[in-house]
PDB file of C-alpha atoms in Angstrom:
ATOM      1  CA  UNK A  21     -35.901   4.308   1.138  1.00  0.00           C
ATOM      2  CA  UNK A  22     -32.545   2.840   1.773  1.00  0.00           C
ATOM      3  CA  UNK A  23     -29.901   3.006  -0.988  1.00  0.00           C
ATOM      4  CA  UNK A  24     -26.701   1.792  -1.183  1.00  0.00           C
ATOM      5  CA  UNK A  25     -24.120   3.215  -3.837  1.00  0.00           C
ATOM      6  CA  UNK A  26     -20.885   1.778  -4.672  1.00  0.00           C
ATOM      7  CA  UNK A  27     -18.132   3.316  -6.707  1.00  0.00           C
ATOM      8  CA  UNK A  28     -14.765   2.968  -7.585  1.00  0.00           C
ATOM      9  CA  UNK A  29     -14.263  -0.172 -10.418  1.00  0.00           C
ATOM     10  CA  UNK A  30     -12.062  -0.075 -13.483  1.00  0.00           C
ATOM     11  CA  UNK A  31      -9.959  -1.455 -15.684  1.00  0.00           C
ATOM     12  CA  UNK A  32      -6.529  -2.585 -14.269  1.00  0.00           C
ATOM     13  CA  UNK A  33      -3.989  -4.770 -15.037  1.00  0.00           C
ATOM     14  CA  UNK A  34      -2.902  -7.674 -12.777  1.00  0.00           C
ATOM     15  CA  UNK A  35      -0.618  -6.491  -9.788  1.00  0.00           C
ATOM     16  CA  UNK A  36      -2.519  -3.311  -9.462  1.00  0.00           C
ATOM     17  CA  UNK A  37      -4.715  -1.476  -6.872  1.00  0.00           C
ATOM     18  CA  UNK A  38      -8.451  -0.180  -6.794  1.00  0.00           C
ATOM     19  CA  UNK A  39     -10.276   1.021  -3.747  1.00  0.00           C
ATOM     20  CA  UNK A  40     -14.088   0.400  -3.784  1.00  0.00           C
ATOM     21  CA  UNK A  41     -16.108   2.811  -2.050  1.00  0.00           C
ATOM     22  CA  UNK A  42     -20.387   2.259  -0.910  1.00  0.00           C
ATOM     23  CA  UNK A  43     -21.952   5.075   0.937  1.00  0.00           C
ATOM     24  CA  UNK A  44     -25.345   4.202   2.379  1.00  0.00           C
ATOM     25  CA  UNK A  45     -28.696   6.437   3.121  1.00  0.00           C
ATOM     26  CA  UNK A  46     -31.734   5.583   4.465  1.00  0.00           C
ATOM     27  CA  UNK A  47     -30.276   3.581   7.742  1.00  0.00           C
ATOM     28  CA  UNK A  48     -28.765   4.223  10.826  1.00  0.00           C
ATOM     29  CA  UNK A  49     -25.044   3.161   9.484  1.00  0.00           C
ATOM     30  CA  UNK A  50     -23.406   1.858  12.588  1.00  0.00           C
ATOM     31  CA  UNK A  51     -26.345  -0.652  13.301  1.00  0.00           C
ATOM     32  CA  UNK A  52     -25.843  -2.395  10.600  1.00  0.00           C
ATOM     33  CA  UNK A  53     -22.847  -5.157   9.782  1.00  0.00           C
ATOM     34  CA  UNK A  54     -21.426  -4.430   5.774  1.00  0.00           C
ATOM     35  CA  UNK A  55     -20.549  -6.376   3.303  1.00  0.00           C
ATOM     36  CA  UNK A  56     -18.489  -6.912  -0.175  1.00  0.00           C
ATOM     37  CA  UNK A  57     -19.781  -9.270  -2.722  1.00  0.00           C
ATOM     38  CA  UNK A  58     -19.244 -10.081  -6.034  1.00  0.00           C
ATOM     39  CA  UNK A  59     -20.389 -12.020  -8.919  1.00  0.00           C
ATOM     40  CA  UNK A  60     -18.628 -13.253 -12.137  1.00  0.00           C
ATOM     41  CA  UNK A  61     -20.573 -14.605 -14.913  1.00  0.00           C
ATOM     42  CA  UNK A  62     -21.477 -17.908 -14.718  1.00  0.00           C
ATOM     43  CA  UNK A  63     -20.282 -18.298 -10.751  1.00  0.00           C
ATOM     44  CA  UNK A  64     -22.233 -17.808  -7.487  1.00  0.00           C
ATOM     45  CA  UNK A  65     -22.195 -14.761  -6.021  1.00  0.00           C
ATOM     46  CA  UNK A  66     -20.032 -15.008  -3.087  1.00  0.00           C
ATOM     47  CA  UNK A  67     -19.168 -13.071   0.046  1.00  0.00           C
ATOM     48  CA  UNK A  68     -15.735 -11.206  -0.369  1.00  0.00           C
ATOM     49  CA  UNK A  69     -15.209  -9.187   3.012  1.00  0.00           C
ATOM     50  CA  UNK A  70     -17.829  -7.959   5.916  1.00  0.00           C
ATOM     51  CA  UNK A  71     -16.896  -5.967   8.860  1.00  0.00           C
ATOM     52  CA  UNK A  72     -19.501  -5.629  12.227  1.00  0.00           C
ATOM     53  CA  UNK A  73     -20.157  -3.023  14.393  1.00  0.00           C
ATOM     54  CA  UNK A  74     -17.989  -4.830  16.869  1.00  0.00           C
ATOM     55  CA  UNK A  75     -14.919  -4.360  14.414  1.00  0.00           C
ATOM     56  CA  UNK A  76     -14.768  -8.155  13.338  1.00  0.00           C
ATOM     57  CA  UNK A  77     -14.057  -8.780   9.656  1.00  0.00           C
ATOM     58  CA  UNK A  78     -14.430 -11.683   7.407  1.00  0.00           C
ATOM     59  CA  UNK A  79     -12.487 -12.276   4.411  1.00  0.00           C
ATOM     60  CA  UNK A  80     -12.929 -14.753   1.779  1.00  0.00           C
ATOM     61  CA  UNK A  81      -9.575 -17.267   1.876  1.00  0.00           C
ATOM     62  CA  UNK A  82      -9.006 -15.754  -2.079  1.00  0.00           C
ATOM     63  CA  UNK A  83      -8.619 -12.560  -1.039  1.00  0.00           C
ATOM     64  CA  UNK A  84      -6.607 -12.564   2.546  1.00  0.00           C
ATOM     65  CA  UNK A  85      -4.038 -10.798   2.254  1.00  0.00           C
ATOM     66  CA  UNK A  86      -4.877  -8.911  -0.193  1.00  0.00           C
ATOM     67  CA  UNK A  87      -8.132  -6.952  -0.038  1.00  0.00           C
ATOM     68  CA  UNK A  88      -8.163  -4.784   3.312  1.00  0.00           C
ATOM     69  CA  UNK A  89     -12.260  -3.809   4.172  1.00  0.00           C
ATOM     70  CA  UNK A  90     -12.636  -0.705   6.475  1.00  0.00           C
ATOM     71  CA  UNK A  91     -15.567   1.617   7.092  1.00  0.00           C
ATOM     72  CA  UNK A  92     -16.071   4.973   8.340  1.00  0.00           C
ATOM     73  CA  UNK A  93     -19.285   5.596  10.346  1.00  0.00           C
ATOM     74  CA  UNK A  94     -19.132   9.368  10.242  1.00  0.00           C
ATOM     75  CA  UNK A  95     -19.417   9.490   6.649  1.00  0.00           C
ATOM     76  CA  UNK A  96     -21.698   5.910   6.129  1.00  0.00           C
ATOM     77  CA  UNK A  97     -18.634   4.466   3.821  1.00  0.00           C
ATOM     78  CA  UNK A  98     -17.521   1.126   3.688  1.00  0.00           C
ATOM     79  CA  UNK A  99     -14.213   0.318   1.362  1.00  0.00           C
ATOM     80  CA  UNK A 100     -12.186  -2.404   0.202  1.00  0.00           C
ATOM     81  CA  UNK A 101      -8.535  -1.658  -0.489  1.00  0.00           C
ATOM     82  CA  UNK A 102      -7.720  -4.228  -2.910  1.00  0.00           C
ATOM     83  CA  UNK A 103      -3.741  -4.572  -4.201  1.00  0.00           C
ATOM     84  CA  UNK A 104      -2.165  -7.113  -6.198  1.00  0.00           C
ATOM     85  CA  UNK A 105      -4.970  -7.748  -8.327  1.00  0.00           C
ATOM     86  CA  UNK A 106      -6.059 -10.860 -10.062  1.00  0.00           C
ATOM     87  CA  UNK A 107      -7.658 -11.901 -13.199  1.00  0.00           C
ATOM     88  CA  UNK A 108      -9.631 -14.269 -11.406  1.00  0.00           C
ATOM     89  CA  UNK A 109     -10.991 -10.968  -9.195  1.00  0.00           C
ATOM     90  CA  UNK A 110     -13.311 -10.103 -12.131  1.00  0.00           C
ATOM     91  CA  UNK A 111     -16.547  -9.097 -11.106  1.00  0.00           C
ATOM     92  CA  UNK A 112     -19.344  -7.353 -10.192  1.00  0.00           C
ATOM     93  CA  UNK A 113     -18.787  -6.354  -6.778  1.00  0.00           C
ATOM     94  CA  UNK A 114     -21.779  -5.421  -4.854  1.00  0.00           C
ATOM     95  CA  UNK A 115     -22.284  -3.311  -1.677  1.00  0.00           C
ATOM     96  CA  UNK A 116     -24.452  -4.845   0.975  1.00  0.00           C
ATOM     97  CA  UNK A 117     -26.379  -3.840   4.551  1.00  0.00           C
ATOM     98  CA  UNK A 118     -26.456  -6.914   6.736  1.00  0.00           C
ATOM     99  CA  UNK A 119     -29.820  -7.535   8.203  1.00  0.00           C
ATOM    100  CA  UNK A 120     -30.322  -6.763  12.409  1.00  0.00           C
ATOM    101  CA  UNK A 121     -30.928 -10.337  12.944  1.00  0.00           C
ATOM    102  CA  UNK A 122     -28.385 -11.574  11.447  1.00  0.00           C
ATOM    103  CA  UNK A 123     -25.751 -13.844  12.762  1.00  0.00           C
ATOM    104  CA  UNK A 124     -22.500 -11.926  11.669  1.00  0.00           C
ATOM    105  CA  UNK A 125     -22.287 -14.562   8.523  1.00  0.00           C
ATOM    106  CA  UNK A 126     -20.774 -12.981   5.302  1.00  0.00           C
ATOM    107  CA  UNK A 127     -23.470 -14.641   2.936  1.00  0.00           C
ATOM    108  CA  UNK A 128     -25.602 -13.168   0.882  1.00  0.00           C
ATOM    109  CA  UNK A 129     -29.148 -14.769   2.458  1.00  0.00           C
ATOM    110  CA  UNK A 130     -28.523 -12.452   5.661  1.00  0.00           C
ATOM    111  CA  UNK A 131     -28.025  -8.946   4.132  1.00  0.00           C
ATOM    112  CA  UNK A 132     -31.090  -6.964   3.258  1.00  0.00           C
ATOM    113  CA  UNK A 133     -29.790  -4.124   1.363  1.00  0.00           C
ATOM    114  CA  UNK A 134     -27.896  -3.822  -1.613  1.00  0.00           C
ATOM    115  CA  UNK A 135     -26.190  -1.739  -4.736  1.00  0.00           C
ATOM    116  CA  UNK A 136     -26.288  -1.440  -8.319  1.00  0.00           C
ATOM    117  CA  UNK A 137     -23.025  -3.157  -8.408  1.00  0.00           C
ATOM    118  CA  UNK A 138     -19.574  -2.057  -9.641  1.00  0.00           C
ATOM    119  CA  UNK A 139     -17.549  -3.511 -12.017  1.00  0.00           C
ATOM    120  CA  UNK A 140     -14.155  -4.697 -11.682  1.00  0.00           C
ATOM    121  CA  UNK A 141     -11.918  -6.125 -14.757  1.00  0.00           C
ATOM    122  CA  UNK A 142      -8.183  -7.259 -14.423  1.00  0.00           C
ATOM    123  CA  UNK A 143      -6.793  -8.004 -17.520  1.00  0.00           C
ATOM    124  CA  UNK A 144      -3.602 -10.234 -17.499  1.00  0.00           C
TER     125      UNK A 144
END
């Protein structure tokens, strides 16, 4: 079976730094586009970063600037550098395999494959 794995939240205050890290098994990691989500309660979840095979990333206009989304195929990572954190970045962020027919979207309908979650809070 596939599984994806994401690690990495905490607690921080605004102004600080986490790095989120998903390592996925299962798949053949470079055919597959990846994604950051994440959900706050009561909200939508909503597509924070993706990055394709061909090296194109997406980023959410809340977080540009901000968040930095890089993967390394060698080890099947993806991570999101994100710095001067927000209260309003609260969430559950979720780790997510894009599907092979997809059309290089970051929304949630076109990834197939996705983590437990990991839970950010930044307290003000």
């Amino acid at each position: 079976q596939v599984q994806v794995v994401e690690s990495g939240g905490d607690l921080v205050q605004a102004g600080g730094s986490l790095r989120l890290s998903c390592t996925a098994s299962g798949l053949t990691f470079t055919d597959y586009g990846m994604g950051w989500f994440r959900q706050a309660p009561g909200k939508e979840r909503e597509g924070v970063s993706c990055i394709w095979s061909g090296g194109s990333t997406y980023y959410a206009d809340s977080v540009k600037g901000r968040f930095t989304i890089s993967r390394d195929n060698a080890k099947n990572t993806l991570y999101l550098q994100m710095n001067s954190l927000k209260p309003e970045d609260t969430a559950m962020y979720y780790c997510a395999a894009e599907a092979p027919y997809g059309l290089g979207f970051c929304i949630q309908n076109e990834y197939n494959y996705w983590g437990q979650g990991t839970q950010v809070t930044v307290s003000s």
